[in-house]
Amino acid sequence: MKLSEQPGLITKEIERFEELLGANVGLMALHLESGRTLRFNSEVFFPLVSTVKLAIAGTILQMIDQGALTLETLIPIELPQQGIGNPWVERCLEADGVSRSVASLLEAMLVRHDEKAKNFLMAAVGTPENVADYFDQLYIEDLRPDGLRAGL
């Protein structure tokens, strides 16, 4: 018996993990060959947290394609936006204290998982609605980039 042939068994395992973790779990899996899907808590909205970084990066790259930004565009580093992040941005602030290029912030956000860089790029994007528009263009439904990690 394969686990994939027993969706009820998979659901029971996810419920067991929820209990062990003391957390809610959401899952949607698509079997590419058969098209069968498995959904667990698919009606619940979960914070996007780090997954929104790809959409922010896509939105930024789209803005570059449209000529609104370049990779060299300097983004102001606003002290009130600083939240939890890695020391990379702290070193940048010590270096010049005023701004970072779009390219360096993209690297920090995507490669170094820096939450501060994500917040600075989100500010450059403008509003969560702009990221939501990017989702819409990709036909991604039911994802809402309504908040940053600091607000969750």
Coordinates of C-alpha atoms in Angstrom, one line a residue:
M1 CA 0.0 0.0 0.0
K2 CA 1.3 3.4 -1.0
L3 CA 0.6 6.4 1.2
S4 CA -0.7 8.3 -1.8
E5 CA -3.4 5.6 -2.3
Q6 CA -4.7 6.3 1.2
P7 CA -5.7 10.0 1.5
G8 CA -7.5 9.3 4.8
L9 CA -4.2 8.0 6.2
I10 CA -2.4 11.1 5.1
T11 CA -5.0 13.3 6.7
K12 CA -4.6 11.3 10.0
E13 CA -0.9 11.8 9.8
I14 CA -1.3 15.6 9.3
E15 CA -3.6 15.7 12.3
R16 CA -1.1 13.8 14.3
F17 CA 1.6 16.4 13.4
E18 CA -0.8 19.2 14.3
E19 CA -1.2 17.7 17.7
L20 CA 2.5 17.0 18.2
L21 CA 3.4 20.6 17.1
G22 CA 0.5 22.3 18.8
A23 CA 0.0 24.2 15.6
N24 CA -2.4 24.4 12.6
V25 CA -1.1 23.0 9.4
G26 CA -2.4 23.8 5.9
L27 CA -1.6 21.7 2.8
M28 CA -2.5 21.5 -0.8
A29 CA -0.7 18.8 -2.9
L30 CA -1.3 18.1 -6.6
H31 CA -0.2 14.8 -8.1
L32 CA 1.1 15.9 -11.5
E33 CA 0.4 12.6 -13.3
S34 CA -3.2 12.0 -12.2
G35 CA -4.3 15.5 -11.3
R36 CA -5.6 14.3 -7.9
T37 CA -5.3 16.8 -5.1
L38 CA -5.0 16.5 -1.4
R39 CA -6.2 19.4 0.7
F40 CA -6.0 19.9 4.4
N41 CA -7.3 23.1 6.0
S42 CA -7.4 24.6 2.6
E43 CA -10.1 27.0 3.6
V44 CA -7.9 28.6 6.3
F45 CA -5.8 31.6 5.5
F46 CA -2.2 31.3 6.8
P47 CA 0.4 34.1 7.0
L48 CA 2.6 34.0 3.9
V49 CA 5.7 35.1 6.0
S50 CA 8.8 34.1 3.9
T51 CA 6.9 32.8 0.9
V52 CA 5.8 36.3 0.1
K53 CA 9.4 37.2 -0.6
L54 CA 9.2 35.6 -4.0
A55 CA 6.2 37.6 -4.9
I56 CA 7.9 40.8 -3.7
A57 CA 10.9 39.9 -5.8
G58 CA 8.7 39.3 -8.8
T59 CA 6.9 42.6 -8.3
I60 CA 10.3 44.4 -8.0
L61 CA 11.6 42.7 -11.2
Q62 CA 8.3 43.7 -13.0
M63 CA 8.9 47.3 -11.9
I64 CA 12.4 47.1 -13.3
D65 CA 11.0 45.7 -16.6
Q66 CA 8.5 48.7 -16.7
G67 CA 11.3 51.2 -16.0
A68 CA 10.1 52.3 -12.6
L69 CA 13.2 50.9 -10.9
T70 CA 16.7 49.6 -11.8
L71 CA 18.9 47.1 -9.9
E72 CA 21.0 50.1 -9.0
T73 CA 18.1 52.2 -7.6
L74 CA 18.9 53.1 -4.1
I75 CA 16.2 52.3 -1.5
P76 CA 16.2 54.4 1.6
I77 CA 16.8 52.5 4.8
E78 CA 14.3 54.0 7.2
L79 CA 15.1 53.3 10.8
P80 CA 11.5 52.8 12.0
Q81 CA 11.1 49.9 9.5
Q82 CA 13.9 47.9 11.1
G83 CA 12.6 44.7 12.7
I84 CA 14.0 41.3 13.3
G85 CA 16.5 40.4 10.6
N86 CA 20.0 39.2 10.2
P87 CA 23.1 41.4 10.8
W88 CA 23.7 42.0 7.1
V89 CA 21.5 45.1 7.0
E90 CA 23.1 46.3 10.3
R91 CA 26.5 46.2 8.6
C92 CA 25.1 48.1 5.6
L93 CA 23.7 50.8 8.0
E94 CA 27.1 51.1 9.6
A95 CA 28.7 51.4 6.2
D96 CA 26.7 54.4 4.9
G97 CA 23.5 54.6 6.9
V98 CA 21.2 55.9 4.2
S99 CA 20.3 53.5 1.4
R100 CA 21.0 50.2 -0.3
S101 CA 20.6 49.2 -4.0
V102 CA 17.7 47.1 -5.1
A103 CA 20.1 44.4 -6.2
S104 CA 21.7 44.2 -2.7
L105 CA 18.4 44.1 -1.0
L106 CA 17.1 41.4 -3.3
E107 CA 20.2 39.3 -2.5
A108 CA 19.7 39.9 1.2
M109 CA 16.1 39.0 1.1
L110 CA 16.3 35.9 -1.1
V111 CA 19.7 34.5 -0.3
R112 CA 20.3 35.6 3.3
H113 CA 16.6 35.4 4.3
D114 CA 16.8 38.9 5.7
E115 CA 13.4 40.2 7.0
K116 CA 14.6 43.8 7.1
A117 CA 15.5 43.7 3.4
K118 CA 12.1 42.3 2.7
N119 CA 10.5 45.2 4.6
F120 CA 12.5 47.7 2.7
L121 CA 11.6 46.2 -0.7
M122 CA 8.0 45.9 0.3
A123 CA 8.1 49.7 1.0
A124 CA 9.6 50.2 -2.5
V125 CA 6.7 48.1 -4.0
G126 CA 4.3 50.5 -2.3
T127 CA 1.4 48.4 -1.0
P128 CA 0.4 44.8 -0.4
E129 CA -2.2 45.4 -3.2
N130 CA 0.7 45.7 -5.7
V131 CA 2.0 42.3 -4.7
A132 CA -1.6 41.0 -4.8
D133 CA -1.7 42.3 -8.4
Y134 CA 1.4 40.3 -9.2
F135 CA -0.3 37.2 -7.8
D136 CA -3.3 37.9 -9.9
Q137 CA -1.2 38.1 -13.1
L138 CA 0.1 34.6 -12.3
Y139 CA -3.4 33.3 -11.7
I140 CA -2.6 32.6 -8.1
E141 CA -5.8 32.8 -6.1
D142 CA -6.6 33.1 -2.4
L143 CA -3.2 34.5 -1.4
R144 CA -3.2 37.8 0.4
P145 CA 0.0 39.5 1.2
D146 CA -1.7 41.7 3.7
G147 CA 1.0 42.1 6.3
L148 CA 4.6 41.8 7.1
R149 CA 6.0 39.4 9.6
A150 CA 6.4 42.1 12.3
G151 CA 2.6 42.7 12.2
L152 CA 1.7 39.0 12.7

